PDB file of C-alpha atoms in Angstrom:
ATOM      1  CA  MET A   1      19.915   6.780  -8.340  1.00 97.00           C
ATOM      2  CA  ILE A   2      21.564   9.990  -7.223  1.00 98.00           C
ATOM      3  CA  THR A   3      20.935  11.175  -3.684  1.00 98.00           C
ATOM      4  CA  LEU A   4      21.276  14.777  -2.531  1.00 98.00           C
ATOM      5  CA  ALA A   5      22.200  15.905   0.977  1.00 98.00           C
ATOM      6  CA  THR A   6      22.949  19.533   1.851  1.00 98.00           C
ATOM      7  CA  ASP A   7      22.517  22.315   4.391  1.00 98.00           C
ATOM      8  CA  PHE A   8      21.032  24.525   1.663  1.00 98.00           C
ATOM      9  CA  GLY A   9      17.390  24.678   2.704  1.00 97.00           C
ATOM     10  CA  THR A  10      15.379  25.946  -0.274  1.00 95.00           C
ATOM     11  CA  PRO A  11      15.382  26.672  -3.249  1.00 97.00           C
ATOM     12  CA  TYR A  12      19.035  25.837  -3.982  1.00 98.00           C
ATOM     13  CA  PRO A  13      18.668  22.023  -4.173  1.00 98.00           C
ATOM     14  CA  ALA A  14      16.132  22.487  -6.993  1.00 98.00           C
ATOM     15  CA  ALA A  15      18.837  24.138  -9.083  1.00 98.00           C
ATOM     16  CA  MET A  16      21.096  21.136  -8.485  1.00 98.00           C
ATOM     17  CA  LYS A  17      18.333  18.801  -9.611  1.00 98.00           C
ATOM     18  CA  GLY A  18      17.837  20.836 -12.770  1.00 98.00           C
ATOM     19  CA  VAL A  19      21.536  20.528 -13.639  1.00 98.00           C
ATOM     20  CA  ILE A  20      21.490  16.770 -13.053  1.00 98.00           C
ATOM     21  CA  HIS A  21      18.357  16.229 -15.138  1.00 98.00           C
ATOM     22  CA  ARG A  22      19.870  18.194 -18.033  1.00 97.00           C
ATOM     23  CA  ARG A  23      22.709  15.675 -18.098  1.00 97.00           C
ATOM     24  CA  THR A  24      21.069  12.356 -17.255  1.00 97.00           C
ATOM     25  CA  ASP A  25      17.699  10.683 -16.825  1.00 95.00           C
ATOM     26  CA  VAL A  26      18.079   9.442 -13.264  1.00 97.00           C
ATOM     27  CA  GLU A  27      15.991   9.096 -10.133  1.00 98.00           C
ATOM     28  CA  ILE A  28      16.976  11.716  -7.544  1.00 98.00           C
ATOM     29  CA  GLU A  29      16.364  11.025  -3.863  1.00 98.00           C
ATOM     30  CA  ASP A  30      16.584  13.755  -1.215  1.00 98.00           C
ATOM     31  CA  ILE A  31      18.357  12.745   1.996  1.00 98.00           C
ATOM     32  CA  ALA A  32      18.079  16.099   3.797  1.00 98.00           C
ATOM     33  CA  HIS A  33      18.575  19.780   3.047  1.00 98.00           C
ATOM     34  CA  ASP A  34      18.310  21.002   6.623  1.00 97.00           C
ATOM     35  CA  PHE A  35      21.565  19.779   8.119  1.00 97.00           C
ATOM     36  CA  PRO A  36      22.890  22.306  10.663  1.00 95.00           C
ATOM     37  CA  ARG A  37      24.391  25.126   8.600  1.00 96.00           C
ATOM     38  CA  GLN A  38      28.159  24.835   8.035  1.00 97.00           C
ATOM     39  CA  ASP A  39      28.371  21.985  10.569  1.00 97.00           C
ATOM     40  CA  VAL A  40      30.469  19.451   8.690  1.00 98.00           C
ATOM     41  CA  ARG A  41      30.803  16.987  11.570  1.00 97.00           C
ATOM     42  CA  SER A  42      27.068  16.771  12.305  1.00 97.00           C
ATOM     43  CA  ALA A  43      26.308  16.199   8.619  1.00 98.00           C
ATOM     44  CA  ALA A  44      29.045  13.554   8.428  1.00 98.00           C
ATOM     45  CA  PHE A  45      27.442  11.726  11.370  1.00 98.00           C
ATOM     46  CA  TRP A  46      24.022  11.637   9.707  1.00 98.00           C
ATOM     47  CA  LEU A  47      25.440  10.605   6.323  1.00 98.00           C
ATOM     48  CA  ARG A  48      27.232   7.721   8.020  1.00 98.00           C
ATOM     49  CA  PHE A  49      23.907   6.748   9.594  1.00 98.00           C
ATOM     50  CA  VAL A  50      21.650   7.085   6.517  1.00 98.00           C
ATOM     51  CA  LEU A  51      23.560   6.298   3.327  1.00 98.00           C
ATOM     52  CA  PRO A  52      24.432   2.650   4.096  1.00 98.00           C
ATOM     53  CA  GLU A  53      20.688   1.932   3.994  1.00 98.00           C
ATOM     54  CA  PHE A  54      20.689   2.646   0.235  1.00 98.00           C
ATOM     55  CA  PRO A  55      21.590   0.249  -2.547  1.00 98.00           C
ATOM     56  CA  PRO A  56      24.755   1.232  -4.460  1.00 98.00           C
ATOM     57  CA  SER A  57      24.169   4.808  -5.618  1.00 98.00           C
ATOM     58  CA  VAL A  58      25.834   8.129  -6.358  1.00 98.00           C
ATOM     59  CA  HIS A  59      25.571  10.448  -3.360  1.00 98.00           C
ATOM     60  CA  CYS A  60      26.048  14.185  -3.844  1.00 98.00           C
ATOM     61  CA  CYS A  61      26.687  15.662  -0.392  1.00 98.00           C
ATOM     62  CA  VAL A  62      27.382  19.361   0.152  1.00 98.00           C
ATOM     63  CA  VAL A  63      28.033  21.051   3.481  1.00 98.00           C
ATOM     64  CA  ASP A  64      30.750  23.416   2.401  1.00 98.00           C
ATOM     65  CA  PRO A  65      31.781  26.364   4.561  1.00 98.00           C
ATOM     66  CA  GLY A  66      34.961  26.609   2.444  1.00 97.00           C
ATOM     67  CA  VAL A  67      33.162  27.149  -0.858  1.00 97.00           C
ATOM     68  CA  GLY A  68      35.114  29.449  -3.169  1.00 94.00           C
ATOM     69  CA  THR A  69      38.457  28.792  -1.460  1.00 95.00           C
ATOM     70  CA  GLU A  70      41.304  26.473  -2.463  1.00 93.00           C
ATOM     71  CA  ARG A  71      39.620  23.419  -0.908  1.00 96.00           C
ATOM     72  CA  LYS A  72      39.350  20.591  -3.429  1.00 97.00           C
ATOM     73  CA  ALA A  73      36.370  18.687  -4.786  1.00 98.00           C
ATOM     74  CA  LEU A  74      36.349  14.900  -4.350  1.00 98.00           C
ATOM     75  CA  VAL A  75      34.723  11.729  -5.567  1.00 98.00           C
ATOM     76  CA  ILE A  76      35.128   8.736  -3.246  1.00 98.00           C
ATOM     77  CA  ARG A  77      34.298   5.194  -4.344  1.00 98.00           C
ATOM     78  CA  SER A  78      33.532   2.710  -1.591  1.00 98.00           C
ATOM     79  CA  GLY A  79      31.439  -0.434  -1.361  1.00 98.00           C
ATOM     80  CA  GLY A  80      29.882   0.075  -4.805  1.00 98.00           C
ATOM     81  CA  HIS A  81      28.805   3.636  -3.977  1.00 98.00           C
ATOM     82  CA  ALA A  82      30.260   6.946  -5.147  1.00 98.00           C
ATOM     83  CA  LEU A  83      30.318   9.990  -2.878  1.00 99.00           C
ATOM     84  CA  VAL A  84      30.677  13.459  -4.410  1.00 98.00           C
ATOM     85  CA  GLY A  85      31.418  16.540  -2.320  1.00 98.00           C
ATOM     86  CA  PRO A  86      33.931  18.982  -0.871  1.00 98.00           C
ATOM     87  CA  ASP A  87      37.305  18.014   0.561  1.00 98.00           C
ATOM     88  CA  ASN A  88      36.548  18.903   4.178  1.00 98.00           C
ATOM     89  CA  GLY A  89      36.136  15.448   5.738  1.00 98.00           C
ATOM     90  CA  LEU A  90      32.383  15.276   5.176  1.00 98.00           C
ATOM     91  CA  LEU A  91      32.506  12.112   3.066  1.00 98.00           C
ATOM     92  CA  LEU A  92      35.111  10.052   4.915  1.00 98.00           C
ATOM     93  CA  PRO A  93      33.128   8.573   7.849  1.00 98.00           C
ATOM     94  CA  VAL A  94      30.434   7.139   5.598  1.00 98.00           C
ATOM     95  CA  ALA A  95      33.003   6.031   3.015  1.00 98.00           C
ATOM     96  CA  ARG A  96      34.764   3.958   5.664  1.00 98.00           C
ATOM     97  CA  ARG A  97      31.472   2.467   6.833  1.00 98.00           C
ATOM     98  CA  LEU A  98      30.575   1.483   3.263  1.00 98.00           C
ATOM     99  CA  GLY A  99      33.898  -0.207   2.515  1.00 98.00           C
ATOM    100  CA  THR A 100      37.458   0.710   1.541  1.00 98.00           C
ATOM    101  CA  PRO A 101      37.602   4.280   0.203  1.00 98.00           C
ATOM    102  CA  GLU A 102      39.255   5.112  -3.119  1.00 98.00           C
ATOM    103  CA  VAL A 103      39.625   8.889  -3.375  1.00 98.00           C
ATOM    104  CA  PHE A 104      39.651  10.921  -6.589  1.00 98.00           C
ATOM    105  CA  GLU A 105      40.291  14.644  -6.933  1.00 98.00           C
ATOM    106  CA  VAL A 106      38.093  16.593  -9.343  1.00 98.00           C
ATOM    107  CA  THR A 107      39.716  19.030 -11.758  1.00 97.00           C
ATOM    108  CA  VAL A 108      37.452  22.079 -11.602  1.00 93.00           C
ATOM    109  CA  LYS A 109      37.538  24.547 -14.482  1.00 88.00           C
ATOM    110  CA  ASP A 110      36.069  28.026 -13.995  1.00 89.00           C
ATOM    111  CA  PRO A 111      32.779  27.330 -12.179  1.00 91.00           C
ATOM    112  CA  ALA A 112      30.039  29.818 -12.989  1.00 92.00           C
ATOM    113  CA  SER A 113      29.856  30.896  -9.352  1.00 94.00           C
ATOM    114  CA  HIS A 114      32.298  31.061  -6.446  1.00 94.00           C
ATOM    115  CA  THR A 115      29.457  30.621  -3.964  1.00 96.00           C
ATOM    116  CA  PHE A 116      27.327  27.773  -5.367  1.00 97.00           C
ATOM    117  CA  HIS A 117      29.537  24.782  -6.157  1.00 98.00           C
ATOM    118  CA  GLY A 118      26.604  22.494  -5.346  1.00 98.00           C
ATOM    119  CA  ARG A 119      25.095  23.554  -8.662  1.00 98.00           C
ATOM    120  CA  ASP A 120      28.238  24.367 -10.644  1.00 97.00           C
ATOM    121  CA  VAL A 121      30.657  21.613  -9.565  1.00 98.00           C
ATOM    122  CA  PHE A 122      29.160  18.794  -7.520  1.00 98.00           C
ATOM    123  CA  ALA A 123      25.838  18.262  -9.330  1.00 98.00           C
ATOM    124  CA  PRO A 124      27.502  18.010 -12.787  1.00 98.00           C
ATOM    125  CA  VAL A 125      30.144  15.635 -11.417  1.00 98.00           C
ATOM    126  CA  ALA A 126      27.483  13.450  -9.788  1.00 98.00           C
ATOM    127  CA  ALA A 127      25.628  13.240 -13.100  1.00 98.00           C
ATOM    128  CA  ASP A 128      28.827  12.338 -14.970  1.00 98.00           C
ATOM    129  CA  VAL A 129      29.693   9.662 -12.406  1.00 98.00           C
ATOM    130  CA  HIS A 130      26.222   8.180 -12.765  1.00 98.00           C
ATOM    131  CA  GLU A 131      26.510   8.140 -16.549  1.00 97.00           C
ATOM    132  CA  VAL A 132      29.938   6.489 -16.697  1.00 97.00           C
ATOM    133  CA  GLY A 133      29.232   4.101 -13.812  1.00 98.00           C
ATOM    134  CA  VAL A 134      30.784   3.846 -10.381  1.00 98.00           C
ATOM    135  CA  ALA A 135      33.089   1.025 -11.501  1.00 97.00           C
ATOM    136  CA  GLU A 136      34.517   3.150 -14.336  1.00 97.00           C
ATOM    137  CA  LEU A 137      35.629   6.332 -12.575  1.00 97.00           C
ATOM    138  CA  ASP A 138      39.101   6.148 -14.160  1.00 96.00           C
ATOM    139  CA  ARG A 139      37.440   6.860 -17.519  1.00 96.00           C
ATOM    140  CA  LEU A 140      36.422  10.357 -16.421  1.00 97.00           C
ATOM    141  CA  PRO A 141      39.161  12.815 -17.470  1.00 97.00           C
ATOM    142  CA  ALA A 142      38.239  15.256 -14.680  1.00 97.00           C
ATOM    143  CA  LEU A 143      39.089  12.673 -11.982  1.00 98.00           C
ATOM    144  CA  SER A 144      42.538  11.684 -10.761  1.00 98.00           C
ATOM    145  CA  ARG A 145      43.379   9.389  -7.869  1.00 98.00           C
ATOM    146  CA  THR A 146      44.765  11.075  -4.778  1.00 98.00           C
ATOM    147  CA  LYS A 147      45.981  10.251  -1.282  1.00 97.00           C
ATOM    148  CA  ASP A 148      46.003  13.919  -0.281  1.00 98.00           C
ATOM    149  CA  TYR A 149      42.646  14.768   1.285  1.00 98.00           C
ATOM    150  CA  THR A 150      41.090  16.018   4.517  1.00 98.00           C
ATOM    151  CA  ASP A 151      40.021  13.286   6.911  1.00 98.00           C
ATOM    152  CA  LEU A 152      37.395  13.454   9.649  1.00 98.00           C
ATOM    153  CA  THR A 153      37.009  11.046  12.543  1.00 97.00           C
ATOM    154  CA  PHE A 154      34.692  11.107  15.529  1.00 97.00           C
ATOM    155  CA  PRO A 155      36.237  11.219  19.009  1.00 97.00           C
ATOM    156  CA  GLU A 156      36.550   7.903  20.823  1.00 97.00           C
ATOM    157  CA  PRO A 157      35.071   7.553  24.313  1.00 98.00           C
ATOM    158  CA  SER A 158      36.977   6.288  27.315  1.00 98.00           C
ATOM    159  CA  ILE A 159      35.231   3.447  29.146  1.00 98.00           C
ATOM    160  CA  ALA A 160      36.205   1.803  32.437  1.00 95.00           C
ATOM    161  CA  ASN A 161      34.057  -0.209  34.845  1.00 90.00           C
ATOM    162  CA  GLU A 162      30.645   1.543  35.084  1.00 93.00           C
ATOM    163  CA  GLU A 163      31.893   4.927  33.863  1.00 97.00           C
ATOM    164  CA  ALA A 164      32.587   6.550  30.501  1.00 98.00           C
ATOM    165  CA  THR A 165      33.760   9.913  29.291  1.00 98.00           C
ATOM    166  CA  GLY A 166      32.790  11.073  25.844  1.00 98.00           C
ATOM    167  CA  GLU A 167      31.305  13.879  23.816  1.00 98.00           C
ATOM    168  CA  LEU A 168      27.900  14.958  22.566  1.00 98.00           C
ATOM    169  CA  LEU A 169      28.029  14.505  18.791  1.00 98.00           C
ATOM    170  CA  VAL A 170      24.650  15.671  17.465  1.00 98.00           C
ATOM    171  CA  VAL A 171      21.134  16.705  18.460  1.00 97.00           C
ATOM    172  CA  ASP A 172      18.319  15.569  16.181  1.00 97.00           C
ATOM    173  CA  ASP A 173      15.143  17.498  15.379  1.00 95.00           C
ATOM    174  CA  PHE A 174      13.319  15.875  18.314  1.00 97.00           C
ATOM    175  CA  GLY A 175      15.940  17.200  20.724  1.00 98.00           C
ATOM    176  CA  ASN A 176      17.457  13.757  21.325  1.00 98.00           C
ATOM    177  CA  ALA A 177      21.081  14.326  22.345  1.00 98.00           C
ATOM    178  CA  VAL A 178      23.370  11.687  20.820  1.00 98.00           C
ATOM    179  CA  SER A 179      26.730  10.821  22.380  1.00 98.00           C
ATOM    180  CA  ASN A 180      29.746   8.971  21.017  1.00 98.00           C
ATOM    181  CA  ILE A 181      29.412   6.365  23.788  1.00 98.00           C
ATOM    182  CA  PRO A 182      28.383   2.915  22.485  1.00 98.00           C
ATOM    183  CA  GLY A 183      25.012   1.732  23.656  1.00 98.00           C
ATOM    184  CA  GLU A 184      26.238  -1.648  24.884  1.00 97.00           C
ATOM    185  CA  VAL A 185      27.642  -0.018  28.020  1.00 97.00           C
ATOM    186  CA  LEU A 186      24.055   0.334  29.301  1.00 97.00           C
ATOM    187  CA  GLU A 187      23.272  -3.373  29.055  1.00 96.00           C
ATOM    188  CA  GLY A 188      21.620  -4.386  32.308  1.00 96.00           C
ATOM    189  CA  ALA A 189      21.646  -0.835  33.714  1.00 97.00           C
ATOM    190  CA  ASP A 190      18.562   0.645  35.383  1.00 97.00           C
ATOM    191  CA  GLU A 191      19.793   4.203  35.891  1.00 98.00           C
ATOM    192  CA  ALA A 192      22.431   6.513  34.434  1.00 98.00           C
ATOM    193  CA  THR A 193      23.887   9.877  35.380  1.00 98.00           C
ATOM    194  CA  VAL A 194      25.383  12.283  32.849  1.00 98.00           C
ATOM    195  CA  ASN A 195      27.184  15.392  34.075  1.00 97.00           C
ATOM    196  CA  GLY A 196      25.340  15.114  37.380  1.00 96.00           C
ATOM    197  CA  GLU A 197      21.847  14.632  35.861  1.00 96.00           C
ATOM    198  CA  THR A 198      20.245  11.249  36.620  1.00 97.00           C
ATOM    199  CA  ALA A 199      17.513   9.447  34.656  1.00 98.00           C
ATOM    200  CA  PRO A 200      16.233   5.896  34.176  1.00 98.00           C
ATOM    201  CA  VAL A 201      17.636   3.708  31.408  1.00 98.00           C
ATOM    202  CA  VAL A 202      14.774   2.468  29.226  1.00 98.00           C
ATOM    203  CA  PRO A 203      14.520   0.743  25.818  1.00 97.00           C
ATOM    204  CA  SER A 204      12.328   3.448  24.218  1.00 96.00           C
ATOM    205  CA  TYR A 205      10.779   6.850  24.876  1.00 97.00           C
ATOM    206  CA  ALA A 206       7.249   5.679  25.659  1.00 96.00           C
ATOM    207  CA  HIS A 207       8.393   3.491  28.560  1.00 97.00           C
ATOM    208  CA  LEU A 208       7.998   6.642  30.665  1.00 97.00           C
ATOM    209  CA  GLU A 209       5.281   9.267  30.983  1.00 97.00           C
ATOM    210  CA  ALA A 210       5.318  12.280  28.659  1.00 98.00           C
ATOM    211  CA  GLY A 211       7.781  14.897  29.853  1.00 98.00           C
ATOM    212  CA  GLU A 212      10.030  12.489  31.766  1.00 98.00           C
ATOM    213  CA  ARG A 213      13.768  12.379  31.135  1.00 98.00           C
ATOM    214  CA  LEU A 214      15.431   9.154  30.042  1.00 98.00           C
ATOM    215  CA  VAL A 215      18.626   7.553  28.819  1.00 98.00           C
ATOM    216  CA  THR A 216      18.386   5.048  25.979  1.00 98.00           C
ATOM    217  CA  VAL A 217      20.208   3.555  23.006  1.00 98.00           C
ATOM    218  CA  GLY A 218      19.224   5.239  19.753  1.00 97.00           C
ATOM    219  CA  SER A 219      18.832   3.616  16.345  1.00 96.00           C
ATOM    220  CA  HIS A 220      22.404   4.712  15.589  1.00 96.00           C
ATOM    221  CA  GLY A 221      23.645   2.427  18.388  1.00 97.00           C
ATOM    222  CA  ASN A 222      24.916   5.195  20.692  1.00 98.00           C
ATOM    223  CA  VAL A 223      23.827   6.340  24.157  1.00 98.00           C
ATOM    224  CA  GLU A 224      21.199   9.047  23.817  1.00 98.00           C
ATOM    225  CA  PHE A 225      19.688  11.494  26.327  1.00 98.00           C
ATOM    226  CA  ALA A 226      16.033  12.228  25.677  1.00 98.00           C
ATOM    227  CA  VAL A 227      12.622  13.216  26.992  1.00 98.00           C
ATOM    228  CA  ASN A 228       9.409  11.409  26.105  1.00 98.00           C
ATOM    229  CA  GLN A 229       7.643  13.955  23.866  1.00 97.00           C
ATOM    230  CA  GLY A 230      10.173  16.635  24.791  1.00 98.00           C
ATOM    231  CA  ARG A 231      13.719  17.839  24.180  1.00 98.00           C
ATOM    232  CA  GLY A 232      16.522  15.906  25.821  1.00 98.00           C
ATOM    233  CA  ASP A 233      19.173  18.516  25.035  1.00 98.00           C
ATOM    234  CA  GLU A 234      17.296  21.143  27.040  1.00 98.00           C
ATOM    235  CA  ALA A 235      16.278  18.830  29.892  1.00 98.00           C
ATOM    236  CA  PHE A 236      19.853  17.599  30.423  1.00 98.00           C
ATOM    237  CA  GLY A 237      21.458  20.969  29.651  1.00 97.00           C
ATOM    238  CA  LEU A 238      23.519  19.584  26.750  1.00 97.00           C
ATOM    239  CA  SER A 239      24.868  21.117  23.544  1.00 97.00           C
ATOM    240  CA  ILE A 240      26.818  19.696  20.606  1.00 97.00           C
ATOM    241  CA  GLY A 241      30.477  19.320  21.526  1.00 97.00           C
ATOM    242  CA  ASP A 242      29.924  19.126  25.279  1.00 98.00           C
ATOM    243  CA  ASP A 243      32.150  16.787  27.267  1.00 98.00           C
ATOM    244  CA  LEU A 244      30.195  13.978  28.933  1.00 98.00           C
ATOM    245  CA  ALA A 245      30.817  12.068  32.134  1.00 98.00           C
ATOM    246  CA  LEU A 246      28.459   9.081  32.225  1.00 98.00           C
ATOM    247  CA  ARG A 247      27.914   6.618  35.084  1.00 98.00           C
ATOM    248  CA  TRP A 248      25.384   3.795  35.188  1.00 98.00           C
ATOM    249  CA  GLU A 249      24.180   1.125  37.588  1.00 95.00           C
TER     250      GLU A 249
END
């Protein structure tokens, strides 16, 4: 299959699907088209979370604030998957989670538009990769191996005793505020305080009454600040990129 993940909203992904279907008869699966606009790091976090759940596939991923500039187009092969997208770090976290990345640069010749490379560059490349097969990328004349690409890594937390400092990485559509602090630090804890705001540590949202604040470990494995049937980011006063000081007991 080919998966699509963008910050395009609608109707732009439909144009990408049309291009792919003109080139190959393939199942297309939508990951998301409502990633935060131009937020490469948030999209990279969610791709790293979602794409490993798929069998080996071609993944066309486009969050591309540098569209129309000199930034390159890439195909990355890792763990039997192929990732197609812009050279802005978007693809690297999930590529490392899938396996050992092999990076190819795409030779782009006169795209029809300087503003819609999802349709004019990445969708055609994804279709061509699907047709030739992930194991045979060296057969595609538009691809050449490269070690010159933009990397992206997530910040590492600092953990000592019953304290950690970290960063808020993403906020999901429920308002759950996800940190970069690993969830195992909360093992055995009953209560946690983040940036001066204290809440009970519970295994899931419904362990408390609706509207109550909580600290838990999300499905991504990280410490998360939430509200049962409410927005954790608002209740804890947190925004993406905020520094976090977490204590637990």
